[in-house]
C-alpha positions as a Python dict, from the first residue, in 0.01 Angstrom:
ca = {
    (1, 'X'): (0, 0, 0),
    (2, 'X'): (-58, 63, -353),
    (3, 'X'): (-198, 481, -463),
    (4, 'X'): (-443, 482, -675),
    (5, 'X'): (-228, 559, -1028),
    (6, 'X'): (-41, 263, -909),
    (7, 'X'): (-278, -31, -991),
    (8, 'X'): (-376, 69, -1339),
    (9, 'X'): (32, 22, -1426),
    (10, 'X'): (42, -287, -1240),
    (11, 'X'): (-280, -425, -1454),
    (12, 'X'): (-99, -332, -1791),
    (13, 'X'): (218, -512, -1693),
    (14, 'X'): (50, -825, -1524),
    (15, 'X'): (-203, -821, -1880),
    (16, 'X'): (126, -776, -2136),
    (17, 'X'): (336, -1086, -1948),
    (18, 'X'): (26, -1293, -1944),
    (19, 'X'): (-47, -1233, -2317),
    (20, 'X'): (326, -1313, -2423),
    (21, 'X'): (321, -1636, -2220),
    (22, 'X'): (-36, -1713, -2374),
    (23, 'X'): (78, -1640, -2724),
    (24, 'X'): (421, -1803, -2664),
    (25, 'X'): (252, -2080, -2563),
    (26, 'X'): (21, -2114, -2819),
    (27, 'X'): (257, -2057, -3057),
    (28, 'X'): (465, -2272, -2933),
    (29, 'X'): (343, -2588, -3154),
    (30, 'X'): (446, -2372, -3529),
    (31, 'X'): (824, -2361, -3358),
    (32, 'X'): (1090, -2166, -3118),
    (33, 'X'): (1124, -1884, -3338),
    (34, 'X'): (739, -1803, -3402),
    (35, 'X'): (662, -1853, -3084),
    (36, 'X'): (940, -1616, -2940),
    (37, 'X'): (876, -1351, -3237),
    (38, 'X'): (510, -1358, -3195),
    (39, 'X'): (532, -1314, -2805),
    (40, 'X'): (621, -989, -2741),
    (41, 'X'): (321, -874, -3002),
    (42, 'X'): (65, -1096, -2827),
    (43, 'X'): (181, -860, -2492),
    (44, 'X'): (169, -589, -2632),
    (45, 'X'): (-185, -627, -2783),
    (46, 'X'): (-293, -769, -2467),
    (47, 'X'): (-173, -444, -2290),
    (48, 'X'): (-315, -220, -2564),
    (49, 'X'): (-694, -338, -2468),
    (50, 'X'): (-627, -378, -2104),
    (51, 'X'): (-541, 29, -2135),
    (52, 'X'): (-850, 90, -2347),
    (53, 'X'): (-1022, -90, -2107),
    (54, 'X'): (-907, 109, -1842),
    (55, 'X'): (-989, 417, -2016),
    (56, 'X'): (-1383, 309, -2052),
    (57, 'X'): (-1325, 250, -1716),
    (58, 'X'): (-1233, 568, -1616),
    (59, 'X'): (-1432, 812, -1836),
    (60, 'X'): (-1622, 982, -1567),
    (61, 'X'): (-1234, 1062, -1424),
    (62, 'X'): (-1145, 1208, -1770),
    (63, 'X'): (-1423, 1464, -1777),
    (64, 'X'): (-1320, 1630, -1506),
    (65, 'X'): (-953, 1684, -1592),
    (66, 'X'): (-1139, 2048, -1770),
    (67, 'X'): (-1132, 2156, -1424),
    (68, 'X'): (-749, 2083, -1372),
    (69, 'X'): (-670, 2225, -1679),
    (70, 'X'): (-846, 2551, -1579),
    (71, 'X'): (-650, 2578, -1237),
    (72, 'X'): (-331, 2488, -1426),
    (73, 'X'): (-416, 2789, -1724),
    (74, 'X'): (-463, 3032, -1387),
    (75, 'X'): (-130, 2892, -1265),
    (76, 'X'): (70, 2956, -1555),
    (77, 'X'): (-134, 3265, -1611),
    (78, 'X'): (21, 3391, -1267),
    (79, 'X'): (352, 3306, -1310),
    (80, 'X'): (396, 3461, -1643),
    (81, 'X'): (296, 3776, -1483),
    (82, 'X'): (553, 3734, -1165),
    (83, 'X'): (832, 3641, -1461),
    (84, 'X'): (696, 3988, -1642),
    (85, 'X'): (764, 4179, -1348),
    (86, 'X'): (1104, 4023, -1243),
    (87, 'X'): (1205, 4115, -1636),
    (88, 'X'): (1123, 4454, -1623),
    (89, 'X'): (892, 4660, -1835),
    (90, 'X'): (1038, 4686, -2218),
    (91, 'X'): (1186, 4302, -2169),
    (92, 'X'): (1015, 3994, -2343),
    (93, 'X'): (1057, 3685, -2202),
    (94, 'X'): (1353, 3454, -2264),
    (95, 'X'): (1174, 3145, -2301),
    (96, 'X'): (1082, 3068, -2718),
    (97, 'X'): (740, 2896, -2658),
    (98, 'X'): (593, 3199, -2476),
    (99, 'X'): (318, 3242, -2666),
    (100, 'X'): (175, 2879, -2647),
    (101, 'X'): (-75, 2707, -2421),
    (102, 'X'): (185, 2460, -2319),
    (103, 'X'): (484, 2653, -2229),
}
C-alpha cells in the first residue's frame, strides 16, 4: 500500500519515462542521436508540468504548512532553551547559525 507522499513521486517518474519514450519516439524519424539527445529533455519537461500540476493540485495542502511551521518555530524555540541551560549561564552556543530561523 502506497502513503500518501508516495503517489505524487510515482506520477513524476511514470510522467518523465513516458515523455522520453514519446519524444524519443517522435524524434526518432530526424535520427539516433536526436532522438536519444532530445529524450531525456522531453522527460524532464514532462515531469516539470506533471509537478506544477501537482502543486495546483495541492494548494489548499500548502496553506496550511503556516501551521507546521508555527509548531516547528515553538519546537526549536524549546530546545534552544534546554541547550541554554545544559551550557550554562555566561556560555553561547556552539552551533554558528544560532541566530537564524533555520538552524
Amino acid at each position: 500500500m502506497m502513503r500518501h507522499l508516495e503517489v505524487p513521486m510515482f506520477v513524476l517518474i511514470a510522467m518523465a519515462m513516458a515523455g522520453g519514450l514519446t519524444t524519443g519516439v517522435a524524434l526518432a524519424p530526424q535520427g539516433l542521436l536526436v532522438a536519444l539527445l532530445g529524450a531525456p529533455l522531453g522527460g524532464s519537461l514532462c515531469a516539470a508540468l506533471a509537478a506544477l500540476l501537482l502543486m495546483r493540485r495541492r494548494d489548499e495542502d500548502w496553506r496550511r504548512d503556516a501551521d507546521l511551521d508555527a509548531q516547528v518555530d515553538a519546537m526549536v524555540a524549546s530546545l534552544r532553551a534546554v541547550a541554554a541551560q545544559a551550557n550554562g549561564p555566561g556560555e553561547r552556543e556552539a552551533h554558528p547559525n544560532s541566530g537564524s530561523r533555520a538552524a
